[in-house]
GROMACS .gro file of C-alpha atoms in nm:
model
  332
    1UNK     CA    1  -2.546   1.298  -1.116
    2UNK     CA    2  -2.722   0.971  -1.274
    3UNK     CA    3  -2.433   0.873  -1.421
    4UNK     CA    4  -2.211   0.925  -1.121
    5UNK     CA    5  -2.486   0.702  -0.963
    6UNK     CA    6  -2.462   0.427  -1.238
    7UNK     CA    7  -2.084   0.395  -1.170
    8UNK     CA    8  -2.104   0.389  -0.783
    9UNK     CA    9  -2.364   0.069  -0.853
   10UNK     CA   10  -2.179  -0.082  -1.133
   11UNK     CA   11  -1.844  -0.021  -0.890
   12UNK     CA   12  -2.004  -0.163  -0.582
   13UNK     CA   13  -2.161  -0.467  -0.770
   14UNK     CA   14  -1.826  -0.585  -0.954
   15UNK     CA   15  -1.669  -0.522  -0.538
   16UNK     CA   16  -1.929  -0.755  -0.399
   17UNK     CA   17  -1.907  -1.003  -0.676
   18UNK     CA   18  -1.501  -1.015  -0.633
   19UNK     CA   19  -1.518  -0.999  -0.301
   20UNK     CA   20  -1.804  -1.333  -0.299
   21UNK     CA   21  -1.595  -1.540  -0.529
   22UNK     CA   22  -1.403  -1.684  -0.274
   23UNK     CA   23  -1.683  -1.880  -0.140
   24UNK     CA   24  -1.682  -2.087  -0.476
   25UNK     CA   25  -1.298  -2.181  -0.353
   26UNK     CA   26  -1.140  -2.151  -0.717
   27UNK     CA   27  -0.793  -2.030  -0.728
   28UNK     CA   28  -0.885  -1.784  -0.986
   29UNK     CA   29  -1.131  -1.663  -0.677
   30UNK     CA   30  -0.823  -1.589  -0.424
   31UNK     CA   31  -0.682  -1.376  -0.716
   32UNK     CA   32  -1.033  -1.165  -0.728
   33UNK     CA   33  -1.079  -1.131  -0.340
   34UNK     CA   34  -0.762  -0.947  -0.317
   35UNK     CA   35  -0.851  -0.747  -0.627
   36UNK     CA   36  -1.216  -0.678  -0.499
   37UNK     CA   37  -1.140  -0.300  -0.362
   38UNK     CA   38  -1.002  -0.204  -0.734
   39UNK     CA   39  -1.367  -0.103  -0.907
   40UNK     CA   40  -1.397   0.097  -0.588
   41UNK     CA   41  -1.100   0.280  -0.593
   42UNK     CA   42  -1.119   0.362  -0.972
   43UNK     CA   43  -1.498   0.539  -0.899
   44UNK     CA   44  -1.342   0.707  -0.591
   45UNK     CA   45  -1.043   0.866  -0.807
   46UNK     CA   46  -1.201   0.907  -1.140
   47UNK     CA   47  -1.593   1.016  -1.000
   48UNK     CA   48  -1.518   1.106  -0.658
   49UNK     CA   49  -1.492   0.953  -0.298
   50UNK     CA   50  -1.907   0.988  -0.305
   51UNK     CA   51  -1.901   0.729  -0.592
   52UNK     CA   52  -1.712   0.508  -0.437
   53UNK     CA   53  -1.891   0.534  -0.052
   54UNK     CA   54  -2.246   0.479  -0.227
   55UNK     CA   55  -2.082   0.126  -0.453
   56UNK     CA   56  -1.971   0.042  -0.109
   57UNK     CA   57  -2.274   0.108   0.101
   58UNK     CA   58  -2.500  -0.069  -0.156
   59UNK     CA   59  -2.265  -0.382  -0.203
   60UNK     CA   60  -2.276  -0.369   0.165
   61UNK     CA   61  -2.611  -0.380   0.200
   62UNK     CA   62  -2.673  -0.660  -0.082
   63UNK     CA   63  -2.377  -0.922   0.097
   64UNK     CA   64  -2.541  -0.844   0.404
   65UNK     CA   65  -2.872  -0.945   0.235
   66UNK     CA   66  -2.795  -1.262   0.099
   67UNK     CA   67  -2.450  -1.419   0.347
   68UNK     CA   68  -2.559  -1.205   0.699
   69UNK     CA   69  -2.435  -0.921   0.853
   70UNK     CA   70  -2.090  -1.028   0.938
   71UNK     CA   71  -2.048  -1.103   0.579
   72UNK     CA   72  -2.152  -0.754   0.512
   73UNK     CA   73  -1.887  -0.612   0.783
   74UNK     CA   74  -1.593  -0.792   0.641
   75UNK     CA   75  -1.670  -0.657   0.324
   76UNK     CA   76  -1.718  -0.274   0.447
   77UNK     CA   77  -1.429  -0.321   0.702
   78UNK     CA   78  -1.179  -0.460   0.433
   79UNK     CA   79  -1.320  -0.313   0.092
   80UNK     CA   80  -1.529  -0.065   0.102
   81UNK     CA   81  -1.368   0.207   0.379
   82UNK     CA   82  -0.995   0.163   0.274
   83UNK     CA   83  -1.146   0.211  -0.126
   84UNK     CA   84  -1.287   0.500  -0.009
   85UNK     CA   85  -1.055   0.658   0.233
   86UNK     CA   86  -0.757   0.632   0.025
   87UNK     CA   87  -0.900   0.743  -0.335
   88UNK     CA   88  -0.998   1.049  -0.103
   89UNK     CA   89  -0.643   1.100   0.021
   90UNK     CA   90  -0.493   1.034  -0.386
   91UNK     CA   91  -0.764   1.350  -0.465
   92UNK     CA   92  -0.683   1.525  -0.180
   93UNK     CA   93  -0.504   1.870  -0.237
   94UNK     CA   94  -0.461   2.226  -0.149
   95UNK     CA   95  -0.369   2.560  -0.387
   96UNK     CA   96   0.029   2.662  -0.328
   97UNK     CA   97  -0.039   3.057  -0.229
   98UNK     CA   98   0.198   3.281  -0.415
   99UNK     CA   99   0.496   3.399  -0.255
  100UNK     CA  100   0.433   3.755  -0.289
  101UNK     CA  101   0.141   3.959  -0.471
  102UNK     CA  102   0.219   4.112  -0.771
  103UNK     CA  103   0.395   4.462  -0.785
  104UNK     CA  104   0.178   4.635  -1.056
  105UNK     CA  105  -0.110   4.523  -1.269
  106UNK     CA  106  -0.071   4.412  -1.628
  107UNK     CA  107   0.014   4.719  -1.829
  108UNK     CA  108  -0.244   4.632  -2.140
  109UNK     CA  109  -0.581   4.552  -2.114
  110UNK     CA  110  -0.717   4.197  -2.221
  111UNK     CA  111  -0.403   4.003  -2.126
  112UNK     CA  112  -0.459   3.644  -2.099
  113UNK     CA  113  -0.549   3.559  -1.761
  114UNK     CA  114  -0.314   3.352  -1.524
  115UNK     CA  115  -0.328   3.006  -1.514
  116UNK     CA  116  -0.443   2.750  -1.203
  117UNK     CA  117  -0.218   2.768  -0.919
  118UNK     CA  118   0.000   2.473  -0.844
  119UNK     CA  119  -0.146   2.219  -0.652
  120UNK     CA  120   0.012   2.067  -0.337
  121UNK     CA  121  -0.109   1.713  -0.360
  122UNK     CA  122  -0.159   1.463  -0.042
  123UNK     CA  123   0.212   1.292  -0.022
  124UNK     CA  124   0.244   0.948  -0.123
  125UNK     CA  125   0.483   0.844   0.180
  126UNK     CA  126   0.133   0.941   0.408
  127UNK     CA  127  -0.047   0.748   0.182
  128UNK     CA  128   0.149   0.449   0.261
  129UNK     CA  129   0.095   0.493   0.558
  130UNK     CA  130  -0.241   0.514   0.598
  131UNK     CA  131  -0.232   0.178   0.335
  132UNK     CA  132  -0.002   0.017   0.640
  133UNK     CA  133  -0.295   0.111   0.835
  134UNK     CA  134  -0.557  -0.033   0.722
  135UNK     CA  135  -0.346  -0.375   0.650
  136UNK     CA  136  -0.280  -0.392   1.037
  137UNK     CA  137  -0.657  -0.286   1.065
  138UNK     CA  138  -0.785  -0.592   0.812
  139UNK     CA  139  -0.543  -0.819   0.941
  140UNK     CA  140  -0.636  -0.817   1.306
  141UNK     CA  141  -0.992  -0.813   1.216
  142UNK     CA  142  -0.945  -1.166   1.062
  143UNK     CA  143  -0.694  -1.264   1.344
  144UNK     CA  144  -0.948  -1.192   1.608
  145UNK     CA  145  -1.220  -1.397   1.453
  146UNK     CA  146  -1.013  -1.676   1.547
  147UNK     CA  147  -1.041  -1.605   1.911
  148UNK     CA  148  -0.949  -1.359   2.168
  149UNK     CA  149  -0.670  -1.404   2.313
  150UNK     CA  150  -0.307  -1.562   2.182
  151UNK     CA  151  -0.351  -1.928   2.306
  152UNK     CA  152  -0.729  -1.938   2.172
  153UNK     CA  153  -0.600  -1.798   1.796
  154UNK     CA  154  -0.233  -1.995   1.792
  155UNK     CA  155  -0.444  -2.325   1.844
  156UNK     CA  156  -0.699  -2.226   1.589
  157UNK     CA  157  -0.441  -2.154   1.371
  158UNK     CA  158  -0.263  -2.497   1.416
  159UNK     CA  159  -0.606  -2.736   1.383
  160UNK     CA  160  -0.652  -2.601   1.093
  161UNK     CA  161  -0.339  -2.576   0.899
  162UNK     CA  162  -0.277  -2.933   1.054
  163UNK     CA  163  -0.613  -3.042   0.888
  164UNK     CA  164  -0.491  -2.922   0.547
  165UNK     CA  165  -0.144  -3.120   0.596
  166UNK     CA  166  -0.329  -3.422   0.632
  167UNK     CA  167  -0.076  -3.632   0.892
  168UNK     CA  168  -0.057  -3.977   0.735
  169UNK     CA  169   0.155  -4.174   1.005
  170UNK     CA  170   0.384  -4.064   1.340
  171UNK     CA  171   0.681  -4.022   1.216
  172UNK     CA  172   0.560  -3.774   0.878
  173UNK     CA  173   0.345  -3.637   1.195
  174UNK     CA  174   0.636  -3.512   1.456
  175UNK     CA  175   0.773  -3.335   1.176
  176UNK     CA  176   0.450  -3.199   0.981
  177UNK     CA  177   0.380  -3.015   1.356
  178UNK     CA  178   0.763  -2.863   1.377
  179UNK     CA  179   0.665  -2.688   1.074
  180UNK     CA  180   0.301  -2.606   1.116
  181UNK     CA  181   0.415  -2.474   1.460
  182UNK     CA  182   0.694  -2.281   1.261
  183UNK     CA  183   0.392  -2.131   1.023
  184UNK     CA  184   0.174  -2.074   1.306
  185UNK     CA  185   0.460  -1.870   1.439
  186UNK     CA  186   0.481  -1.639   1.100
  187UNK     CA  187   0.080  -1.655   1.036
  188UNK     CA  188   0.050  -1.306   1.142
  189UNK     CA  189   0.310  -1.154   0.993
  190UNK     CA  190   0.301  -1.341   0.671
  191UNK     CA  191  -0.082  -1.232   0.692
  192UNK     CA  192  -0.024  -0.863   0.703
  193UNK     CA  193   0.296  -0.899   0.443
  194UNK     CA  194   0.027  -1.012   0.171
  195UNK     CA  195  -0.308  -0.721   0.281
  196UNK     CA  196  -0.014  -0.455   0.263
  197UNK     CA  197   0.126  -0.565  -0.083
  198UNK     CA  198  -0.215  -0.668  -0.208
  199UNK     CA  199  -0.345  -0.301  -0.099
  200UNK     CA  200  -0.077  -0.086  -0.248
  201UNK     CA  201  -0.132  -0.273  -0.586
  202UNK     CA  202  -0.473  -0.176  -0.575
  203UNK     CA  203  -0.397   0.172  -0.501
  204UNK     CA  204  -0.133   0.193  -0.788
  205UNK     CA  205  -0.372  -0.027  -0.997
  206UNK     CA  206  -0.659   0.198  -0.971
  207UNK     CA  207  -0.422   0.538  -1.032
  208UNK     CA  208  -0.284   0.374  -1.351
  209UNK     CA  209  -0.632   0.287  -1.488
  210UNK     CA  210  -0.764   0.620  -1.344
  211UNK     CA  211  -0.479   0.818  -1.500
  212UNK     CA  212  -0.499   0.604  -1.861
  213UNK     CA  213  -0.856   0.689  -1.912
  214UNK     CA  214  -0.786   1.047  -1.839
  215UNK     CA  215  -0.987   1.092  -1.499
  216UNK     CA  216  -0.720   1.118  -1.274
  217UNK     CA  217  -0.684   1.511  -1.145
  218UNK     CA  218  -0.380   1.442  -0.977
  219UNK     CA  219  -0.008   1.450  -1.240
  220UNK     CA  220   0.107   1.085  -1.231
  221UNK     CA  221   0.428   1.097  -0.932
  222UNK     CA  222   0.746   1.049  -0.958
  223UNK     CA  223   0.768   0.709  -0.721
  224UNK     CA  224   1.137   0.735  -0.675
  225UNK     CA  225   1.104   1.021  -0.474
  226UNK     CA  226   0.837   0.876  -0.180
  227UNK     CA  227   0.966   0.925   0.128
  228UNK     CA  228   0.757   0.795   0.463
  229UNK     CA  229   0.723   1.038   0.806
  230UNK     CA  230   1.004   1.034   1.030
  231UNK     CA  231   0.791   0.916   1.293
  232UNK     CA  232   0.714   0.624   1.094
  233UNK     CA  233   1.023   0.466   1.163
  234UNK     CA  234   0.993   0.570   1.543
  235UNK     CA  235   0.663   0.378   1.553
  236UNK     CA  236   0.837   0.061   1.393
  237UNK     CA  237   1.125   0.047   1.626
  238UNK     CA  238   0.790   0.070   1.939
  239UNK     CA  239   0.581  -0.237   1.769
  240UNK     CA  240   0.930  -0.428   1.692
  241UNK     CA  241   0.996  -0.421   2.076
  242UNK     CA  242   0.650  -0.515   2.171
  243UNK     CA  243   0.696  -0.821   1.989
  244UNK     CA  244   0.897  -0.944   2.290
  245UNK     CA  245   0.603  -0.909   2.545
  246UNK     CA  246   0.416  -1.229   2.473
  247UNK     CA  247   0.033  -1.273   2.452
  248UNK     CA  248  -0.225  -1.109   2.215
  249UNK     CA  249  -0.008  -0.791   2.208
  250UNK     CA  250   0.298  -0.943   2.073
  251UNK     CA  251   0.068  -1.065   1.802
  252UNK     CA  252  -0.043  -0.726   1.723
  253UNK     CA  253   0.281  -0.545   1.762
  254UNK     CA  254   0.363  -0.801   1.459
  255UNK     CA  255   0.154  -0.686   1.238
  256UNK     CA  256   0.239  -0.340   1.283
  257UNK     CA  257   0.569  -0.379   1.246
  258UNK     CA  258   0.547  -0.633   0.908
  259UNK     CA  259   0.288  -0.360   0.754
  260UNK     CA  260   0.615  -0.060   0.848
  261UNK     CA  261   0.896  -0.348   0.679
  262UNK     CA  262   0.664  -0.349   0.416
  263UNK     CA  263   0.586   0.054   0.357
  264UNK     CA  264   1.017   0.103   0.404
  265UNK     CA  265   1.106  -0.184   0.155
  266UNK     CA  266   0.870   0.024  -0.092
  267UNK     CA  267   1.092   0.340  -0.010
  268UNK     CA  268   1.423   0.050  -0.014
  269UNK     CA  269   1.293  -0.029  -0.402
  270UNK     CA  270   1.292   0.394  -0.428
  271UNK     CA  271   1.591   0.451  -0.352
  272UNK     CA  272   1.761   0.121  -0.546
  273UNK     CA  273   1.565   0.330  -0.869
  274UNK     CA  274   1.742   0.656  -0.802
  275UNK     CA  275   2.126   0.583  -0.706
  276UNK     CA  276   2.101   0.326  -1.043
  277UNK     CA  277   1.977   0.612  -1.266
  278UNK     CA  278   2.372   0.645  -1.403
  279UNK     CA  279   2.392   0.293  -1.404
  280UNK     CA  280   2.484   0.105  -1.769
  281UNK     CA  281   2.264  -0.189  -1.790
  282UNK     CA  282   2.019  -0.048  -1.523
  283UNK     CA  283   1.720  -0.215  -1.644
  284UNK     CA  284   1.859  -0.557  -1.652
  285UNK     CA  285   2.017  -0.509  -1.264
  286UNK     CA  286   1.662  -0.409  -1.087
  287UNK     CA  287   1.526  -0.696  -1.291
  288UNK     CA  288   1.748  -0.921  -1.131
  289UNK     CA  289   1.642  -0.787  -0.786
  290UNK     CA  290   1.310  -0.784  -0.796
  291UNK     CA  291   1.344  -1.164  -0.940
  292UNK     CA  292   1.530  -1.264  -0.684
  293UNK     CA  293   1.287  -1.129  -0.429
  294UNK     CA  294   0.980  -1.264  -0.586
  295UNK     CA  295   1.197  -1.609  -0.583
  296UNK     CA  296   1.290  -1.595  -0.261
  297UNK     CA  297   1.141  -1.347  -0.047
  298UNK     CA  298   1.355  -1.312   0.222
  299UNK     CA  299   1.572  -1.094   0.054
  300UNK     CA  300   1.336  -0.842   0.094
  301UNK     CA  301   1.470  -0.779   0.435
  302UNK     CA  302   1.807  -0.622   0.264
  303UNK     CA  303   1.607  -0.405   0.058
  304UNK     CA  304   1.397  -0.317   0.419
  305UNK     CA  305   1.764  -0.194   0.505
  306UNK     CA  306   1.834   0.014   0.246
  307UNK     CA  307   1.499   0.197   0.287
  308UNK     CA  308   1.522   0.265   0.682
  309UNK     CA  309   1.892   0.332   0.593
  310UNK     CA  310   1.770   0.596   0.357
  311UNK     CA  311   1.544   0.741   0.560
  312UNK     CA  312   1.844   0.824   0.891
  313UNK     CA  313   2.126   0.943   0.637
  314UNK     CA  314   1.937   1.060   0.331
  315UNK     CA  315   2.090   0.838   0.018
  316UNK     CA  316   1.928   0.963  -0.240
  317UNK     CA  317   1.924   1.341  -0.133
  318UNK     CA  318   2.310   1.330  -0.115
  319UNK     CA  319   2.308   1.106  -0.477
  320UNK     CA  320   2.130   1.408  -0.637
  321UNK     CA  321   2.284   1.671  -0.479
  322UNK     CA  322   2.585   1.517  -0.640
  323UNK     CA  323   2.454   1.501  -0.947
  324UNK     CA  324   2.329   1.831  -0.992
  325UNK     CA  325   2.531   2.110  -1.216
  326UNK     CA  326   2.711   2.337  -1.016
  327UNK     CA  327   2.550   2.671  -1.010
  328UNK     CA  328   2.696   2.929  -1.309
  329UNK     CA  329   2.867   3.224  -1.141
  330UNK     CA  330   2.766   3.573  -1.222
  331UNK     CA  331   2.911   3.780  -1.493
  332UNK     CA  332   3.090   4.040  -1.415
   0.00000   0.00000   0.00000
């Protein structure tokens, strides 16, 4: 129990300190605000979701202290309850019953008793979705602290990104406002695009550490086989056509739908893993993928395709169904 309660404070305190840095206005200090959740989420899968809660309630409490209480939200809001919630949900299982009961009892006496039952583990495709949640959750949050309504946050948005350009003279001017305008435009999708990557690498951060020090209950997944809800892509095409409405909704129906891209380009990368399995040369093709992505980004909007293609005709269940051995026939 004390030592459970040393790593929930050492856990909260390295959060909190993270999660500060970005006051001092360092790069390095963007890098460790987007990191902040990971001492979290390694209590909360290798001590328990208690661990984690009680890091996150004191570091809380201490931000609150010393920057105010909407300091301390932000941080419990954006850090703490996601580091909680989902190191819950990567713990979270149930025993698989047995099929049947056995017919007769072993025949000899002292026979090594059975071992665990299998464990049905929380799926990773819900997983990302809940992570998709909480982006859209964090994301607004920030959003609406800019004002509340569309006009109020759009002209926010603008003064200040037209502060950092720095408009020299009129001409340099007409076109620095085309583009801020343009990134004012993207700001909330661009926004959610970087809390939904920056979340699921904290997830899959915290696992890896979790699972290389031995801690980690749950067997390490296969991640080409994630697959999200069907009703996940149901809820993308809804916030895709709210886009269209205009005002604060429209804004919020972005985010949704950028955090969904984001959770079916994950499944797109899946599925580019499994139907290249066969492939000579393998390694160096997804290389060249993901550097073209990281290079130019948009490209991710193929592999966005390939995901929600996978998920309405089933790619990869067809590309191992193909691959499997036919079944031997009987003897006769």
């Amino acid at each position: 129990m004390i030592r459970n309660l040393l790593i929930a404070v050492a856990a909260g305190c390295a959060s909190a300190l993270m999660f500060a840095s970005i006051i001092s206005g360092a790069i390095v200090s963007l890098l460790l605000f987007y990191l902040a959740p990971l001492p979290l989420m390694v209590a909360a899968m290798g001590w328990g979701p208690t661990s984690a809660a009680i890091g996150g309630a004191l570091a809380g409490a201490g931000l609150g202290a010393m920057f105010g209480p909407p300091y301390s939200a932000a941080f419990v809001l954006t850090v703490a309850l996601p580091a909680w919630w989902l190191g819950h949900l990567v713990l979270l299982g149930r025993p698989v019953a047995a099929d049947a009961p056995p017919e007769r009892p072993p025949e000899r006496m002292g026979a090594a008793p059975a071992g665990p039952p299998p464990v049905d583990w929380y799926p990773l495709g819900r997983i990302l979705v809940w992570i998709a949640c909480f982006a859209a959750l964090t994301t607004t949050a920030a959003l609406l602290t800019l004002g509340s309504d569309a006009s109020t946050i759009t002209e926010t948005l603008r003064h200040g990104l037209l502060r950092i350009v720095n408009i020299q003279d009129a001409g340099s001017g007409d076109r620095a406002s085309e583009v801020v305008d343009a990134f004012v435009a993207i700001a909330p999708a661009a926004a959610a695009t970087i809390a939904m990557t920056t979340l699921t690498l904290n997830v899959w951060l915290a696992a890896k550490v979790t699972a290389t020090s031995g801690r980690l209950r749950r067997p390490w997944p296969d991640m080409k086989t994630i697959t999200l809800p069907p009703m996940t892509l149901v809820a993308m095409m809804v916030a895709l056509a709210l886009c269209f409405v205009g005002g604060l909704p429209a804004i919020l129906a972005q985010i949704v739908t950028a955090c969904l891209m984001m959770a079916y380009a994950l499944v797109g990368f899946a599925v580019l893993h499994t139907i290249t399995l066969a492939q000579r040369g393998r390694g160096l093709w997804l290389t060249c993928v993901y550097a073209i992505v990281l290079m130019f980004v948009w490209p991710v909007i193929a592999i966005v395709g390939v995901g929600i293609a996978d998920a309405i005709f089933g790619f990869r269940q067809r590309y191992v169904q193909r691959r499997m051995p036919p079944p031997l026939a009987p003897r006769s």
